[in-house]
Tab-separated table of C-alpha atoms and ligand atoms in Angstrom:
chain	number	residue	atom	x	y	z
A	1	MET	CA	-247.780	73.390	-43.988
A	2	SER	CA	-248.038	77.192	-44.241
A	3	ARG	CA	-244.730	78.723	-45.072
A	4	THR	CA	-245.640	82.259	-44.108
A	5	ILE	CA	-248.026	83.380	-41.418
A	6	TYR	CA	-249.252	86.903	-40.828
A	7	VAL	CA	-248.874	87.975	-37.190
A	8	ASN	CA	-249.585	91.562	-36.217
A	9	GLY	CA	-248.296	93.412	-39.235
A	10	CYS	CA	-245.543	90.994	-40.335
A	11	TYR	CA	-245.438	88.014	-42.638
A	12	GLN	CA	-243.344	85.612	-40.589
A	13	PRO	CA	-241.668	82.379	-41.631
A	14	TYR	CA	-243.616	79.483	-40.103
A	15	ASN	CA	-241.143	78.817	-37.269
A	16	ASN	CA	-241.008	82.474	-36.230
A	17	ALA	CA	-244.754	83.036	-36.218
A	18	LEU	CA	-245.084	83.363	-32.452
A	19	LEU	CA	-247.519	84.864	-29.957
A	20	HIS	CA	-246.522	86.244	-26.594
A	21	VAL	CA	-247.356	83.942	-23.627
A	22	GLU	CA	-249.562	86.692	-22.222
A	23	ASP	CA	-251.604	87.106	-25.363
A	24	ARG	CA	-255.196	86.930	-24.191
A	25	ALA	CA	-255.902	84.212	-26.766
A	26	THR	CA	-253.628	81.827	-24.875
A	27	LEU	CA	-254.661	82.828	-21.332
A	28	PHE	CA	-258.416	83.290	-21.712
A	29	ALA	CA	-259.346	82.185	-25.251
A	30	ASP	CA	-260.276	85.872	-25.435
A	31	ALA	CA	-260.314	85.749	-29.222
A	32	VAL	CA	-262.620	85.145	-32.167
A	33	TYR	CA	-261.891	83.558	-35.518
A	34	GLU	CA	-263.098	82.658	-38.989
A	35	VAL	CA	-262.298	79.956	-41.527
A	36	VAL	CA	-262.920	80.767	-45.196
A	37	GLU	CA	-262.704	78.283	-48.045
A	38	ILE	CA	-260.228	78.946	-50.874
A	39	LYS	CA	-261.306	77.459	-54.183
A	40	ALA	CA	-259.165	77.790	-57.306
A	41	GLY	CA	-257.369	80.712	-55.646
A	42	ASN	CA	-260.619	82.537	-54.852
A	43	LEU	CA	-262.407	83.087	-51.567
A	44	VAL	CA	-265.823	81.577	-51.037
A	45	ASP	CA	-268.356	83.763	-49.211
A	46	GLN	CA	-265.611	85.978	-47.824
A	47	ASP	CA	-267.925	88.930	-47.136
A	48	ALA	CA	-270.327	86.825	-45.097
A	49	HIS	CA	-267.438	85.399	-43.061
A	50	LEU	CA	-266.029	88.855	-42.401
A	51	GLU	CA	-269.458	90.139	-41.397
A	52	ARG	CA	-269.719	87.278	-38.931
A	53	LEU	CA	-266.218	88.094	-37.648
A	54	GLU	CA	-267.361	91.649	-37.012
A	55	ARG	CA	-270.443	90.355	-35.196
A	56	SER	CA	-268.291	88.066	-33.025
A	57	LEU	CA	-265.985	90.987	-32.190
A	58	ASN	CA	-268.978	93.117	-31.214
A	59	GLU	CA	-270.460	90.350	-29.086
A	60	ILE	CA	-267.268	90.064	-27.038
A	61	LYS	CA	-266.795	93.860	-27.058
A	62	LEU	CA	-263.417	93.646	-28.744
A	63	VAL	CA	-262.507	96.956	-30.354
A	64	THR	CA	-259.676	96.601	-32.848
A	65	ASP	CA	-257.112	99.347	-33.418
A	66	PHE	CA	-256.945	98.356	-37.113
A	67	ALA	CA	-259.726	98.757	-39.661
A	68	LEU	CA	-261.455	95.483	-40.492
A	69	HIS	CA	-261.578	96.375	-44.173
A	70	THR	CA	-257.796	95.830	-44.330
A	71	ILE	CA	-258.285	92.114	-43.629
A	72	PRO	CA	-259.162	91.067	-47.219
A	73	PHE	CA	-255.847	92.539	-48.441
A	74	ILE	CA	-253.886	90.589	-45.853
A	75	ILE	CA	-255.847	87.435	-46.671
A	76	ARG	CA	-254.977	87.848	-50.360
A	77	GLU	CA	-251.317	88.415	-49.638
A	78	THR	CA	-251.159	85.431	-47.280
A	79	ILE	CA	-252.713	83.196	-49.932
A	80	ARG	CA	-250.310	84.541	-52.550
A	81	ARG	CA	-247.221	84.054	-50.404
A	82	ASN	CA	-248.261	80.501	-49.577
A	83	ARG	CA	-249.382	79.692	-53.121
A	84	VAL	CA	-252.612	78.128	-51.908
A	85	LYS	CA	-254.973	77.153	-54.723
A	86	ASN	CA	-257.469	75.108	-52.753
A	87	GLY	CA	-257.795	75.013	-49.007
A	88	TYR	CA	-258.765	77.521	-46.375
A	89	VAL	CA	-257.655	80.705	-44.694
A	90	TYR	CA	-257.784	81.114	-40.909
A	91	ILE	CA	-258.251	84.549	-39.351
A	92	GLN	CA	-258.005	85.159	-35.606
A	93	VAL	CA	-258.324	88.354	-33.596
A	94	SER	CA	-257.516	88.394	-29.882
A	95	ARG	CA	-257.805	91.164	-27.315
A	96	GLY	CA	-254.041	91.558	-27.468
A	97	CYS	CA	-251.221	91.011	-25.067
A	98	ALA	CA	-251.414	92.378	-21.526
A	99	GLN	CA	-250.577	91.351	-17.952
A	100	ARG	CA	-252.965	88.600	-16.900
A	101	ASP	CA	-256.146	90.195	-15.634
A	102	PHE	CA	-259.753	89.116	-16.183
A	103	VAL	CA	-260.687	92.743	-16.803
A	104	PHE	CA	-260.199	94.044	-20.365
A	105	PRO	CA	-256.891	95.877	-20.904
A	106	LYS	CA	-257.148	99.492	-22.073
A	107	THR	CA	-257.773	99.473	-25.821
A	108	ASN	CA	-255.488	102.429	-26.498
A	109	GLU	CA	-252.556	100.708	-24.754
A	110	THR	CA	-253.214	97.176	-26.004
A	111	PRO	CA	-253.496	96.566	-29.741
A	112	ALA	CA	-255.549	93.565	-30.803
A	113	THR	CA	-253.591	90.610	-32.173
A	114	LEU	CA	-254.391	89.612	-35.747
A	115	ILE	CA	-253.218	86.250	-37.103
A	116	ILE	CA	-253.865	84.977	-40.609
A	117	PHE	CA	-252.646	81.763	-42.176
A	118	ALA	CA	-253.624	79.758	-45.243
A	119	ARG	CA	-253.479	75.995	-45.740
A	120	SER	CA	-253.821	73.801	-48.799
A	121	LYS	CA	-256.358	71.006	-48.823
A	122	ASN	CA	-256.907	68.542	-51.642
A	123	PRO	CA	-260.503	69.000	-52.870
A	124	LEU	CA	-260.431	65.635	-54.652
A	125	LYS	CA	-259.917	63.846	-51.351
A	126	LEU	CA	-262.956	65.581	-49.895
A	127	ASP	CA	-265.047	64.767	-52.961
A	128	LYS	CA	-264.008	61.150	-52.671
A	129	LYS	CA	-264.986	61.162	-49.019
A	130	SER	CA	-268.373	62.662	-49.868
A	131	LYS	CA	-269.161	59.725	-52.158
A	132	LYS	CA	-268.656	57.352	-49.258
A	133	GLY	CA	-270.154	59.562	-46.569
A	134	ILE	CA	-269.049	59.866	-42.969
A	135	LYS	CA	-270.020	58.442	-39.609
A	136	VAL	CA	-270.983	60.748	-36.742
A	137	ILE	CA	-271.487	59.952	-33.082
A	138	THR	CA	-273.866	61.717	-30.715
A	139	HIS	CA	-272.242	63.451	-27.767
A	140	PRO	CA	-273.507	65.773	-25.000
A	141	ASP	CA	-273.206	69.460	-25.856
A	142	LEU	CA	-270.911	70.644	-23.058
A	143	ARG	CA	-270.030	74.030	-24.571
A	144	TRP	CA	-270.698	77.419	-23.017
A	145	LYS	CA	-274.081	79.037	-23.637
A	146	ARG	CA	-272.953	81.293	-26.504
A	147	PRO	CA	-271.661	79.010	-29.301
A	148	ASP	CA	-273.231	81.514	-31.715
A	149	ILE	CA	-270.068	83.559	-31.165
A	150	LYS	CA	-267.123	82.061	-33.036
A	151	THR	CA	-264.580	82.186	-30.213
A	152	THR	CA	-261.408	80.153	-29.871
A	153	GLY	CA	-262.716	78.683	-26.595
A	154	LEU	CA	-263.179	75.294	-28.228
A	155	LEU	CA	-262.140	72.741	-25.612
A	156	ALA	CA	-265.571	71.086	-25.345
A	157	SER	CA	-265.633	70.765	-29.149
A	158	VAL	CA	-262.082	69.420	-29.233
A	159	LEU	CA	-262.973	66.719	-26.691
A	160	ALA	CA	-266.170	65.799	-28.537
A	161	ARG	CA	-264.387	65.564	-31.902
A	162	GLN	CA	-261.592	63.499	-30.345
A	163	THR	CA	-264.152	61.081	-28.906
A	164	ALA	CA	-265.700	60.786	-32.376
A	165	ILE	CA	-262.336	59.972	-33.940
A	166	GLU	CA	-261.569	57.406	-31.248
A	167	GLN	CA	-264.868	55.707	-32.120
A	168	GLY	CA	-264.102	55.537	-35.835
A	169	ALA	CA	-266.315	58.521	-36.692
A	170	GLU	CA	-265.447	61.915	-38.189
A	171	GLU	CA	-267.730	64.280	-36.338
A	172	ALA	CA	-269.661	64.504	-33.085
A	173	TRP	CA	-273.265	65.664	-33.201
A	174	LEU	CA	-273.878	67.512	-29.981
A	175	TYR	CA	-277.144	67.087	-28.097
A	176	ASN	CA	-278.661	69.105	-25.278
A	177	LYS	CA	-280.500	68.012	-22.110
A	178	ASP	CA	-283.685	67.411	-24.126
A	179	LYS	CA	-281.807	65.106	-26.521
A	180	ILE	CA	-282.073	67.700	-29.273
A	181	ILE	CA	-279.147	67.821	-31.711
A	182	THR	CA	-277.798	71.352	-31.782
A	183	GLU	CA	-274.934	71.030	-34.287
A	184	GLY	CA	-271.620	69.282	-34.905
A	185	ALA	CA	-268.405	69.976	-32.975
A	186	ALA	CA	-267.260	72.132	-35.922
A	187	SER	CA	-270.134	71.956	-38.401
A	188	ASN	CA	-273.899	72.386	-38.683
A	189	ALA	CA	-276.075	69.276	-38.586
A	190	TRP	CA	-278.863	68.542	-41.060
A	191	ILE	CA	-281.353	65.784	-41.724
A	192	VAL	CA	-283.738	65.104	-44.585
A	193	ASN	CA	-287.050	63.478	-43.645
A	194	ASN	CA	-289.321	61.201	-45.667
A	195	GLN	CA	-291.067	64.210	-47.211
A	196	ASN	CA	-287.684	65.393	-48.564
A	197	GLU	CA	-287.738	68.298	-46.137
A	198	LEU	CA	-284.359	69.627	-45.011
A	199	ILE	CA	-284.210	70.230	-41.280
A	200	THR	CA	-281.581	72.049	-39.250
A	201	HIS	CA	-281.527	73.627	-35.794
A	202	PRO	CA	-282.719	77.265	-35.666
A	203	ALA	CA	-279.916	79.835	-35.659
A	204	ASN	CA	-280.349	81.006	-32.081
A	205	GLN	CA	-277.729	81.266	-29.328
A	206	SER	CA	-277.326	77.453	-29.208
A	207	ILE	CA	-275.487	77.118	-32.505
A	208	LEU	CA	-273.107	78.908	-34.819
A	209	LYS	CA	-275.016	80.369	-37.742
A	210	GLY	CA	-272.901	78.700	-40.422
A	211	ILE	CA	-272.200	80.515	-43.659
A	212	THR	CA	-272.367	77.182	-45.527
A	213	ARG	CA	-275.686	76.538	-43.773
A	214	GLU	CA	-277.000	79.833	-45.151
A	215	GLY	CA	-275.793	78.825	-48.603
A	216	VAL	CA	-277.604	75.494	-48.414
A	217	MET	CA	-280.834	77.278	-47.476
A	218	GLN	CA	-280.450	79.371	-50.594
A	219	LEU	CA	-279.868	76.216	-52.635
A	220	ALA	CA	-282.925	74.549	-51.145
A	221	LYS	CA	-284.972	77.463	-52.497
A	222	GLU	CA	-283.345	77.132	-55.920
A	223	LEU	CA	-284.120	73.402	-55.984
A	224	ASN	CA	-287.648	73.940	-54.676
A	225	LEU	CA	-286.933	71.803	-51.643
A	226	LYS	CA	-288.777	72.471	-48.416
A	227	PHE	CA	-286.610	73.354	-45.479
A	228	SER	CA	-287.330	74.046	-41.924
A	229	GLU	CA	-285.246	75.556	-39.131
A	230	ARG	CA	-286.497	73.592	-36.174
A	231	PRO	CA	-285.039	71.424	-33.433
A	232	PHE	CA	-284.762	67.694	-34.154
A	233	SER	CA	-284.043	64.909	-31.686
A	234	ILE	CA	-281.440	62.155	-31.772
A	235	GLU	CA	-284.294	59.743	-32.375
A	236	GLU	CA	-285.604	61.718	-35.349
A	237	ALA	CA	-282.078	61.948	-36.766
A	238	LYS	CA	-281.736	58.187	-36.645
A	239	GLU	CA	-284.969	57.794	-38.593
A	240	ALA	CA	-283.928	60.316	-41.246
A	241	LYS	CA	-283.823	59.506	-44.929
A	242	GLU	CA	-280.572	61.420	-45.328
A	243	ALA	CA	-278.232	63.392	-43.134
A	244	PHE	CA	-275.305	65.699	-43.755
A	245	ILE	CA	-273.058	68.298	-42.187
A	246	THR	CA	-272.044	71.711	-43.496
A	247	ALA	CA	-268.901	73.767	-42.852
A	248	ALA	CA	-266.500	75.891	-44.868
A	249	THR	CA	-263.879	73.145	-44.525
A	250	ASN	CA	-265.967	70.359	-46.036
A	251	LEU	CA	-269.023	72.072	-47.631
A	252	VAL	CA	-271.895	69.596	-47.719
A	253	MET	CA	-270.687	66.229	-46.436
A	254	PRO	CA	-273.153	63.320	-46.408
A	255	VAL	CA	-273.576	61.381	-43.167
A	256	THR	CA	-274.176	57.676	-43.623
A	257	GLN	CA	-274.098	56.525	-40.010
A	258	ILE	CA	-275.228	58.070	-36.704
A	259	ASP	CA	-273.881	56.057	-33.775
A	260	GLU	CA	-274.713	52.462	-34.722
A	261	LYS	CA	-277.609	53.379	-37.041
A	262	THR	CA	-276.956	53.528	-40.773
A	263	VAL	CA	-278.640	56.302	-42.773
A	264	ASN	CA	-279.875	55.677	-46.339
A	265	ASP	CA	-278.568	52.095	-46.120
A	266	GLY	CA	-275.090	53.447	-45.440
A	267	LYS	CA	-274.891	55.343	-48.749
A	268	SER	CA	-274.482	59.077	-49.361
A	269	GLY	CA	-277.929	60.518	-50.020
A	270	PRO	CA	-278.830	61.972	-53.441
A	271	ILE	CA	-280.071	65.301	-52.029
A	272	SER	CA	-276.902	65.762	-49.981
A	273	LEU	CA	-274.743	64.974	-53.013
A	274	LYS	CA	-276.734	67.316	-55.235
A	275	LEU	CA	-276.357	70.157	-52.729
A	276	ARG	CA	-272.643	69.496	-52.594
A	277	GLU	CA	-272.339	69.392	-56.367
A	278	ILE	CA	-274.000	72.754	-56.975
A	279	PHE	CA	-272.844	74.579	-53.851
A	280	HIS	CA	-270.215	76.732	-55.546
A	281	GLU	CA	-272.530	77.774	-58.370
A	282	PHE	CA	-274.489	79.859	-55.918
A	283	ALA	CA	-271.762	80.923	-53.485
A	284	GLN	CA	-270.272	84.398	-53.548
A	285	ILE	CA	-266.768	84.099	-55.039
A	286	SER	CA	-264.211	86.879	-54.418
A	287	HIS	CA	-261.525	86.979	-57.083
B	1	PDD	N1	-266.091	75.600	-38.070
B	1	PDD	N2	-270.777	75.137	-36.210
B	1	PDD	C1	-269.585	75.141	-35.605
B	1	PDD	C2	-269.529	74.898	-34.149
B	1	PDD	C3	-268.423	75.390	-36.360
B	1	PDD	O1	-267.229	75.424	-35.742
B	1	PDD	C4	-268.521	75.595	-37.754
B	1	PDD	C5	-267.321	75.858	-38.623
B	1	PDD	C6	-269.798	75.572	-38.339
B	1	PDD	C7	-269.998	75.820	-39.820
B	1	PDD	O2	-269.828	77.174	-40.117
B	1	PDD	P1	-269.380	77.646	-41.571
B	1	PDD	O3	-270.329	77.024	-42.508
B	1	PDD	O4	-269.514	79.107	-41.519
B	1	PDD	O5	-267.969	77.159	-41.792
B	1	PDD	C8	-270.899	75.341	-37.545
B	1	PDD	C9	-264.871	75.898	-38.765
B	1	PDD	C10	-264.803	75.361	-40.135
B	1	PDD	C11	-263.696	75.547	-37.902
B	1	PDD	O6	-263.775	75.843	-36.717
B	1	PDD	O7	-262.687	75.008	-38.396
C-alpha cells in the first residue's frame, strides 16, 4: 500500500489523500492517466509515457495550469517517500473540480487535479507467472471509439477484465464486430504465426499505442524478427504458434490459452520469453 500520495501540490498520508466529490474525474471520467514501470528504483520509458500523457491531454483539450516538466520531479519524490524499488507509478490529471456541468469549466478559475502514487510489485512473482503463461478470454470490445486516448473512463475494460477473472483467466482480449482482436482490457495483444512473424493490431484509434508495444517492435528489429502491424481475427489467434500481451505492469507476458484453445501446447513460447528476458536491455531507463 502507498504510504504517501501526491494530490495537487501536497504529499498526503494515504488516508488523507482525497479528491473532492465534484472533481471531474469522479463525475465524468474527465481525466487521463499513465502507468510507468519502476525497476530497481529507476523509471522505464518515462519520457515516452509523459509524451503520451501530453498527447492524451491535448486530445481531450485539457490545459493544465502547471508545467508538465515538473511531473518527473514529483514522480521521483513520490517514489522516494514510498521507498518503492520495483513496481509502478500512477499519474492522473483531471480537468479539476467545478460545479457539475458538461461544458468545460474556465481554465483560469479551475486548476487541473494532479494525482501521483507509487506501488511496489514483486518482479519475481511476475517472472514466475511468465514461465507458466496466462489464459485470456475473448470478449466484445464495448469501449468508446477513442481508446487511443488513455482516459480514466475504463468501465468497459473493468467489466471485461472481471469477466476474464471469473472465468479463470487473467486478461480479456477484446474483439470488434468483424471478430478482429483489437487489444487486451489493459494491455496490447500479440500473436506469433508459423513463420515466426510477430503480429499486433495497427496503432490507430481502435487501440492504445502501448509504450511496451513500441519497445517490443524495437526488439523485433534487434532480433531480426519480422513483425507486422495488421488486424488479426480470433480464429487466427487461436491458430497462432505463440501469443503474448504487453503492458508496463507486466512487460511481455506469454499467453498459453485463448478461451478453450491452448497455445504452444499450453507452454510459454520461446520468442515471448526471449522478448521478456531482454526487454529492459533496450528500454530507456531514467535514473
Ligand atoms: N494499461 N492497451 C490498454 C487498453 C492499456 O490499458 C494498456 C496499459 C496498454 C499497454 O500500454 P503500455 O505498454 O504503455 O503500458 C495497452 C495500464 C498498464 C493500466 O491501465 O494499468
